[in-house]
Amino acid sequence: MTLKRALAALALLGGLGAPAEAQMTLRIAMTASDIPTATGMPNNGFEGMRFLGYPVFESLVLWDLDRTDRPAGLRPGLATRWEQAADDPKTWIFHLREGVAFHDGAPFDADAVIWNLDRYFRNDSPHFEAPAAGITRARVPLLATYRKIDDRTVAITTTQAASYFPYMAVYILFTSPRSFAAAGGDWSKVAALPAAGTGPFRITRVAPREAVDLARNDAYWDADRRARVERVRLMPIPEANARLAALRAGQVDWIEVPASDGIPSLKAAGFAVATGSYPHVWPWMYNIGAKDSPLKDVRVRQALNYCIDRDGIVALLNGTAEPALGWLKAGDPNFGAPQNRYGFDPAKGRALLAQAGFDAAKPLRFGVMVSTSGSGQMLPMPMNEYLQENLKQACGVEVSFTVVEWQVLLNSGRAGPDSPSLQGAMALNISSPSSDAGVMARYFASDRFPPNGFNFPNWRDGAFDAAMTQLAGSTDPQAVAAATRAAHERLVDDPPWLYVVHDLNARAMSPRVTGFVSPQSWFLDLTRVGMK
């Protein structure tokens, strides 16, 4: 979308000269190139979950976003409590909240839970939704079976004992069964109804490529968390400069990822620019499994991690990121003590490449699939172009790019290593949360190759798998921490990714926006936000 086209669309969607009602709407510019799907399991990665997931469609377990002094944990959601069954650590019992209704008045109960689980996990279900199932299964790869115990209780059994399963359950969202029935049993028509969830906001209008409008749910089950703002408008504006121009023109109130070179002028003009450290990493995911991948050699993977100038990327982003030396941040107590401490060391990088057979006469060459924008991608084209030149100058590595839309890139992350859809790419630039052991398991465990997880590299490391097995089977905090450290040390020393930066979750807002708090989480609590 060009800047001119983006601003023209904004003028029609609540910009300058809009009616007073639209002016009182909190208007948010997302990085996505289209609105997330609106049937109850949004696409567009975690940006879709951030804005059209949890605010509208909730899960049994929710993120606790009240604290800012530590990474977000979990809190009760549509379930008031949960526990592992006394006779089977693979089975989790969820006790459902009383008195909850979907936005369309349908009751939330065990039947609704089973109906939604069938939607995601039962291919022969009459209401199976393939796109939503693909997203959910990749995020919750351990789910095996489930059953209703009574109207307020359900049991979910996993394929293996996993102490971190609640951190996976947080990604199962619930839609009213009446939404599907009202659309004549056609998921492609559900969004236009619109679809009903249980969250603090309800959808009122869906306009593909333009906007989704939300309204406060005044009957929300948690009276203490009813939203302050009456309406929210979500708009996809993938170009950073277009988002910046829209904010300056008063056509939106909030933008995700402001263009880094515009941050000083925004602050000077009185706009608020929020940043905060949180568990998230911007990497290249190596394609180790491809037949002729040069990245099968661990020395090549380590070399690339020594060849990049992370401080230069941070400077490019005007300080809105910090160097990534592993999947976790270097100051995280679970980072461990790996043998490798990555930094900008071209000599060491070139030496490792030479050991692997690559030098000036035979340079390392490979392609990377990247996106123009998207969830957590910050400014992907300038960043990737910087890395391209950096690798060429520092270590003689020649990188080419295949540029696609964000959702196409996400879909590629669930492809096989030699899939034609990858167009020969030996790495994917997909940002990732690093919030918990459940995420670690589905990105790196050797039994989580796509489509059963997000281990796109097809990476195998026996010591990592052993540590994750120990972690999954233990509930002792000290044992869990020790296993997490051991696992992370392997992620550094036998790297499946090129670790570039941890972003600082930058967003800019009009002075009219009040009450925003930046938790240490990819997600946020829109109910605390107001307008003046």
XYZ file of C-alpha atoms in Angstrom:
532
model
C 0.000 0.000 0.000
C 1.459 3.363 -1.016
C 1.600 6.294 1.382
C -0.928 8.230 -0.715
C -3.325 5.294 -0.828
C -2.938 4.606 2.883
C -3.741 8.189 3.864
C -6.695 8.311 1.478
C -8.109 5.186 3.080
C -7.584 6.635 6.548
C -9.520 9.758 5.637
C -12.518 7.536 4.921
C -12.040 5.527 8.119
C -12.171 8.142 10.811
C -9.540 10.710 9.947
C -9.748 14.499 9.904
C -13.251 15.788 9.488
C -14.793 12.540 10.666
C -17.957 12.548 12.797
C -17.590 13.150 16.531
C -18.304 9.477 17.260
C -15.357 8.400 15.112
C -13.133 10.999 16.742
C -13.847 9.411 20.137
C -12.708 6.023 18.836
C -9.240 4.759 19.726
C -7.710 4.243 16.275
C -4.748 1.856 16.124
C -2.468 1.422 13.103
C -1.099 -2.121 12.934
C 1.923 -3.267 10.926
C -0.136 -5.940 9.137
C -0.940 -5.587 5.442
C -4.506 -6.766 6.025
C -6.855 -7.150 8.969
C -6.404 -10.396 10.895
C -8.999 -13.053 10.189
C -12.057 -12.416 12.382
C -13.594 -15.839 13.020
C -12.028 -16.275 16.445
C -8.492 -17.482 15.692
C -6.784 -14.556 13.958
C -3.920 -14.949 11.530
C -1.128 -12.359 11.084
C 0.902 -13.896 13.863
C 0.863 -12.542 17.379
C -0.133 -9.070 16.202
C -3.424 -10.688 15.246
C -3.635 -12.275 18.706
C -2.702 -8.972 20.364
C -5.492 -6.936 18.765
C -8.159 -9.313 17.406
C -7.479 -12.307 19.626
C -7.543 -11.761 23.372
C -9.575 -8.506 23.369
C -12.485 -10.394 21.727
C -11.949 -14.170 21.983
C -10.529 -15.529 25.225
C -8.876 -18.720 26.446
C -9.162 -20.901 29.527
C -5.874 -19.406 30.727
C -4.953 -15.735 30.209
C -1.742 -13.738 30.428
C -1.291 -11.728 33.622
C -0.500 -8.283 32.224
C -0.841 -6.283 35.458
C 2.866 -6.360 36.361
C 5.582 -4.400 34.566
C 8.551 -5.404 36.739
C 8.849 -8.991 35.483
C 7.873 -11.122 32.460
C 4.149 -11.833 32.301
C 2.889 -15.029 33.913
C -0.545 -16.639 33.734
C -3.862 -15.948 35.441
C -7.280 -17.614 35.399
C -9.382 -16.864 32.334
C -12.437 -18.817 31.243
C -11.229 -21.435 33.700
C -10.978 -20.411 37.346
C -8.343 -23.060 38.081
C -6.588 -26.098 36.611
C -4.462 -28.983 37.814
C -2.798 -32.159 36.630
C -4.883 -35.240 37.390
C -3.641 -37.058 40.467
C -3.429 -40.394 38.632
C -2.122 -39.112 35.275
C 0.321 -36.184 34.851
C -0.562 -36.045 31.158
C -4.169 -35.058 31.943
C -5.142 -31.526 32.950
C -8.473 -30.736 34.591
C -9.917 -27.280 33.851
C -12.715 -25.900 36.039
C -14.834 -23.488 34.016
C -15.987 -20.085 35.169
C -19.670 -19.678 36.060
C -21.885 -17.000 34.561
C -19.940 -16.300 31.356
C -21.787 -15.711 28.093
C -20.615 -15.093 24.551
C -21.400 -11.738 22.974
C -24.411 -13.288 21.220
C -25.876 -14.535 24.522
C -24.866 -18.184 24.115
C -23.602 -19.731 27.377
C -19.948 -20.562 27.850
C -19.843 -24.113 29.220
C -18.161 -27.463 28.710
C -20.140 -28.094 25.520
C -18.787 -24.852 24.040
C -15.246 -25.882 25.004
C -15.576 -29.292 23.351
C -17.193 -27.713 20.272
C -14.216 -25.388 19.836
C -11.656 -28.119 20.448
C -13.378 -30.184 17.750
C -13.128 -27.163 15.466
C -9.325 -27.158 15.878
C -8.368 -30.779 16.518
C -10.951 -33.045 14.843
C -10.618 -33.142 11.064
C -13.973 -34.882 10.589
C -15.883 -32.352 12.676
C -18.718 -30.681 10.718
C -17.404 -27.324 11.934
C -13.685 -28.010 11.390
C -11.890 -24.786 10.372
C -8.673 -25.709 8.565
C -6.817 -22.331 8.723
C -7.597 -21.875 12.427
C -6.695 -25.506 13.104
C -3.305 -25.083 11.456
C -2.477 -22.099 13.670
C -3.748 -23.699 16.872
C -2.159 -27.105 16.351
C 1.222 -25.529 15.725
C 0.953 -23.543 18.971
C -0.526 -26.421 20.997
C 1.244 -29.443 19.510
C 0.936 -31.615 22.625
C -2.857 -31.876 22.749
C -3.966 -35.510 22.308
C -7.560 -35.985 23.565
C -10.200 -34.115 25.523
C -13.530 -34.842 27.157
C -16.348 -33.271 29.085
C -16.519 -34.296 32.740
C -19.598 -32.215 33.547
C -21.063 -28.872 32.481
C -18.337 -26.927 34.322
C -15.347 -29.247 33.951
C -13.273 -30.534 31.037
C -10.201 -32.754 30.833
C -7.437 -32.297 28.278
C -4.817 -35.020 27.841
C -1.446 -34.312 26.262
C 0.844 -36.619 24.307
C 3.464 -36.420 27.059
C 3.723 -35.039 30.548
C 4.398 -31.305 30.244
C 4.505 -29.050 33.276
C 4.330 -26.064 30.927
C 1.088 -27.087 29.152
C -0.911 -24.124 30.574
C 1.489 -21.887 28.603
C 0.213 -23.650 25.488
C -3.442 -23.657 26.520
C -3.308 -19.860 26.587
C -3.387 -19.943 22.761
C -6.693 -21.834 22.398
C -9.403 -19.211 21.791
C -13.159 -19.749 22.030
C -15.878 -18.609 19.626
C -19.618 -18.965 20.119
C -21.053 -22.046 18.381
C -23.992 -19.834 17.408
C -21.660 -17.801 15.184
C -21.089 -20.817 12.960
C -24.776 -21.747 12.923
C -25.846 -18.183 12.119
C -23.477 -18.173 9.132
C -25.128 -21.268 7.726
C -22.235 -23.509 8.689
C -19.755 -21.551 6.568
C -16.639 -20.218 8.300
C -15.970 -17.845 5.399
C -19.177 -16.005 6.354
C -18.719 -15.994 10.131
C -16.602 -12.820 10.255
C -19.320 -10.754 8.576
C -21.887 -11.568 11.292
C -19.668 -10.618 13.192
C -18.289 -13.538 15.226
C -18.929 -13.619 18.991
C -16.376 -14.198 21.725
C -16.433 -13.651 25.492
C -13.867 -10.834 25.753
C -14.004 -7.225 26.958
C -14.590 -6.032 23.374
C -16.973 -7.263 20.689
C -16.626 -6.915 16.919
C -19.094 -4.529 15.272
C -17.724 -4.213 11.734
C -15.255 -6.046 9.514
C -13.915 -4.427 6.318
C -11.093 -6.469 4.728
C -7.960 -4.439 3.865
C -9.479 -1.465 5.675
C -10.457 -1.890 9.327
C -12.112 -3.859 12.104
C -14.273 -1.936 14.571
C -14.671 -3.054 18.179
C -17.076 -1.851 20.868
C -16.830 -2.216 24.625
C -18.610 -5.256 26.037
C -20.556 -3.689 28.903
C -21.633 -7.150 30.080
C -18.079 -8.475 30.370
C -17.817 -11.149 33.065
C -14.977 -9.405 34.922
C -16.448 -6.110 36.142
C -13.023 -4.882 37.264
C -11.653 -5.251 33.737
C -14.397 -3.633 31.703
C -12.848 -1.373 29.099
C -12.469 2.370 29.621
C -12.629 3.292 25.961
C -15.957 2.760 24.186
C -14.682 1.899 20.711
C -11.499 0.710 19.006
C -10.698 0.773 15.302
C -7.910 -1.510 14.049
C -6.337 -0.532 10.735
C -3.622 -2.322 8.719
C -0.913 0.133 7.605
C 2.188 -1.900 6.702
C 4.435 1.039 5.740
C 6.221 2.606 8.702
C 6.280 6.082 7.157
C 2.581 5.869 6.357
C 1.846 5.024 10.004
C 4.008 7.936 11.106
C 2.257 10.371 8.751
C -1.166 9.170 9.892
C -0.293 9.781 13.547
C 1.103 13.245 12.849
C -2.003 14.133 10.828
C -4.349 13.087 13.623
C -5.831 10.275 11.551
C -4.856 7.607 14.076
C -4.141 7.777 17.793
C -1.675 4.902 18.150
C 0.869 3.333 15.819
C 2.815 0.129 16.178
C 6.550 0.368 15.402
C 7.156 3.999 14.441
C 9.829 4.606 11.825
C 12.994 4.855 13.906
C 14.280 8.032 12.246
C 11.008 9.754 13.092
C 11.078 9.033 16.836
C 12.969 12.193 17.901
C 10.568 14.468 16.019
C 7.560 12.618 17.455
C 8.822 13.164 20.978
C 9.559 16.828 20.219
C 5.990 17.262 18.968
C 4.523 15.894 22.199
C 3.689 12.354 21.111
C 4.383 9.562 23.594
C 6.816 6.882 22.453
C 6.615 3.764 24.617
C 9.335 1.126 24.754
C 10.001 -1.710 27.138
C 12.127 -4.812 27.442
C 10.116 -7.987 26.939
C 10.706 -11.599 25.887
C 10.936 -11.404 22.098
C 13.681 -12.018 19.531
C 14.227 -11.049 15.872
C 16.277 -13.814 14.164
C 16.915 -15.608 10.935
C 15.684 -19.187 11.329
C 18.187 -21.448 9.591
C 16.981 -24.084 7.121
C 19.180 -26.932 8.320
C 17.037 -29.722 6.926
C 17.188 -28.794 3.220
C 19.039 -31.362 1.115
C 21.999 -29.175 0.154
C 21.859 -26.661 2.998
C 25.273 -25.187 3.876
C 23.805 -24.583 7.340
C 24.008 -28.260 8.273
C 27.521 -27.454 9.474
C 27.400 -25.986 12.992
C 30.550 -23.988 12.250
C 28.668 -22.059 9.560
C 25.788 -21.350 11.910
C 28.167 -20.147 14.618
C 30.200 -18.113 12.125
C 27.196 -16.104 11.012
C 26.453 -15.283 14.640
C 29.984 -13.845 14.948
C 29.820 -12.003 11.623
C 26.904 -9.629 12.333
C 27.122 -6.195 13.943
C 24.207 -6.175 16.359
C 25.133 -2.770 17.772
C 24.842 -1.357 14.265
C 21.298 -2.714 13.976
C 20.429 -1.151 17.354
C 21.765 2.193 16.125
C 19.761 1.820 12.904
C 16.646 1.370 15.046
C 17.420 4.459 17.131
C 17.888 2.419 20.285
C 14.536 0.588 20.126
C 16.213 -2.843 20.300
C 19.038 -4.583 22.149
C 21.589 -7.129 20.885
C 20.517 -10.779 20.949
C 23.216 -13.253 21.978
C 20.805 -16.174 22.191
C 17.115 -16.976 22.272
C 16.913 -15.503 25.772
C 18.414 -12.177 26.759
C 21.963 -12.244 28.054
C 20.807 -10.974 31.451
C 18.117 -13.622 31.849
C 18.950 -15.990 34.758
C 18.099 -18.905 32.451
C 20.604 -17.833 29.771
C 23.153 -20.228 31.277
C 26.880 -20.320 30.585
C 27.335 -21.361 26.944
C 30.809 -21.772 25.476
C 30.102 -19.195 22.773
C 29.570 -15.524 23.575
C 28.516 -13.970 20.293
C 29.638 -10.482 19.379
C 30.876 -8.722 16.266
C 34.059 -10.716 15.601
C 34.630 -10.974 11.818
C 38.012 -12.681 12.244
C 36.479 -15.511 14.232
C 33.560 -15.715 11.817
C 35.848 -15.957 8.782
C 37.983 -18.592 10.522
C 34.965 -20.786 11.218
C 33.744 -20.366 7.633
C 37.186 -21.364 6.358
C 37.099 -24.508 8.492
C 33.751 -25.328 6.864
C 35.227 -24.817 3.368
C 34.105 -21.258 2.580
C 36.551 -18.480 1.713
C 37.078 -15.677 -0.811
C 37.455 -18.195 -3.642
C 34.355 -20.085 -2.543
C 32.097 -17.661 -0.634
C 29.090 -18.785 1.347
C 25.952 -17.894 -0.630
C 22.342 -18.429 0.420
C 18.874 -16.903 0.185
C 16.623 -15.621 2.962
C 12.853 -15.185 2.813
C 11.833 -11.889 4.434
C 8.689 -9.772 4.773
C 7.942 -6.121 4.107
C 6.272 -5.704 7.509
C 4.384 -7.706 10.108
C 3.990 -8.735 13.711
C 7.173 -8.021 15.652
C 9.176 -7.443 12.481
C 10.011 -3.812 13.328
C 11.568 -2.407 10.109
C 12.434 -5.635 8.279
C 13.641 -4.289 4.944
C 16.170 -1.739 6.284
C 17.302 -4.247 8.919
C 17.769 -7.066 6.420
C 19.511 -4.818 3.920
C 21.901 -3.785 6.714
C 22.617 -7.450 7.521
C 23.122 -8.226 3.839
C 25.820 -5.559 3.483
C 27.249 -6.326 6.940
C 27.776 -10.022 6.108
C 29.316 -9.185 2.736
C 31.775 -6.671 4.141
C 32.674 -8.511 7.348
C 32.856 -12.127 6.225
C 32.381 -12.255 2.455
C 28.965 -13.915 2.809
C 26.579 -13.241 -0.083
C 22.895 -13.129 0.852
C 19.920 -12.655 -1.463
C 16.291 -12.029 -0.467
C 12.891 -13.324 -1.455
C 10.399 -10.685 -0.262
C 6.849 -11.778 0.611
C 3.915 -10.636 2.748
C 3.977 -11.505 6.445
C 1.297 -14.193 6.348
C 3.047 -15.879 3.413
C 6.248 -15.899 5.462
C 4.416 -17.392 8.455
C 2.951 -20.117 6.254
C 6.462 -20.867 4.977
C 7.554 -21.485 8.558
C 5.235 -24.500 8.600
C 6.623 -25.923 5.351
C 9.069 -28.773 4.864
C 12.751 -27.838 4.361
C 12.708 -28.566 0.592
C 9.181 -27.305 -0.060
C 8.787 -25.385 -3.357
C 7.013 -22.661 -1.372
C 10.355 -21.712 0.205
C 11.781 -20.853 -3.228
C 15.147 -22.215 -2.150
C 15.410 -20.085 0.993
C 18.016 -21.251 3.503
C 16.619 -19.023 6.266
C 13.385 -17.299 7.244
C 13.212 -13.949 9.050
C 10.342 -14.611 11.490
C 10.307 -12.873 14.871
C 9.426 -14.964 17.896
C 8.339 -14.674 21.512
C 10.747 -16.152 24.041
C 8.340 -16.040 26.945
C 8.247 -19.569 28.362
C 9.310 -23.189 28.122
C 6.240 -24.080 26.068
C 7.399 -21.760 23.288
C 10.935 -23.169 23.566
C 9.595 -26.694 23.161
C 7.525 -26.034 20.078
C 10.290 -24.066 18.312
C 13.225 -26.340 19.039
C 12.282 -29.864 20.229
C 13.196 -32.524 17.677
C 9.640 -33.897 17.654
C 8.279 -30.478 16.654
C 9.194 -30.357 12.982
C 6.386 -28.746 10.932
C 3.468 -29.235 10.848
C 3.668 -30.482 14.471
C 5.368 -27.348 15.742
C 7.599 -24.474 14.716
C 10.969 -26.242 14.469
C 11.392 -24.984 10.901
C 15.167 -25.616 10.900
C 14.577 -29.349 11.493
C 17.210 -28.989 14.224
C 18.133 -31.952 16.438
C 20.269 -31.761 19.550
C 20.246 -34.646 21.990
C 21.376 -32.606 24.991
C 18.649 -30.044 24.337
C 15.970 -32.741 24.064
C 17.184 -34.376 27.282
C 16.991 -31.059 29.140
C 13.482 -30.404 27.813
C 12.342 -33.867 28.894
C 13.620 -33.173 32.390
C 11.940 -29.764 32.389
C 8.599 -31.130 31.163
C 8.455 -33.815 33.816
C 9.308 -31.616 36.793
C 7.339 -29.123 38.850
C 10.237 -28.252 41.157
C 11.255 -24.638 40.346
C 14.979 -25.270 40.871
C 14.964 -28.353 38.644
C 12.975 -26.491 35.985
C 15.430 -23.569 36.065
C 18.457 -25.868 35.805
C 16.947 -27.711 32.853
C 16.025 -24.440 31.149
C 19.595 -23.186 31.494
C 20.987 -26.425 30.092
C 18.569 -26.272 27.147
C 19.392 -22.661 26.385
C 23.127 -23.305 26.425
C 22.586 -25.727 23.552
C 20.566 -23.120 21.636
C 23.632 -20.870 21.779
C 26.416 -23.386 21.165
C 24.568 -25.382 18.472
C 22.526 -22.448 17.119
C 19.444 -23.241 15.006
C 18.994 -19.486 14.436
C 20.991 -16.368 13.696
C 20.212 -14.244 16.762
C 20.071 -10.567 15.806
C 18.204 -8.325 18.274
C 15.522 -8.285 20.944
C 13.141 -5.475 20.101
C 11.805 -3.062 22.715
C 8.157 -3.131 21.632
C 8.123 0.468 20.368
C 4.818 2.247 19.706
C 3.844 5.900 19.502
C 0.637 7.537 20.730
C -1.261 10.780 20.669
C -1.356 12.758 23.939
C -5.082 11.955 23.957
C -4.331 8.315 24.824
C -4.254 7.668 28.570
C -3.636 4.727 30.884
C -1.394 2.678 28.612
C 0.989 0.334 30.446
C 3.689 -1.646 28.629
C 3.948 -5.086 30.299
C 6.860 -7.444 29.775
C 4.828 -9.363 27.216
C 4.091 -9.363 23.528
C 0.452 -8.891 24.518
C -1.204 -5.911 26.201
C -4.337 -4.970 28.136
C -6.522 -2.663 26.042
C -9.087 -2.416 28.845
C -6.812 -0.051 30.812
C -6.488 2.408 27.925
C -8.626 5.547 27.806
C -9.058 8.672 25.656
C -9.303 12.315 26.603
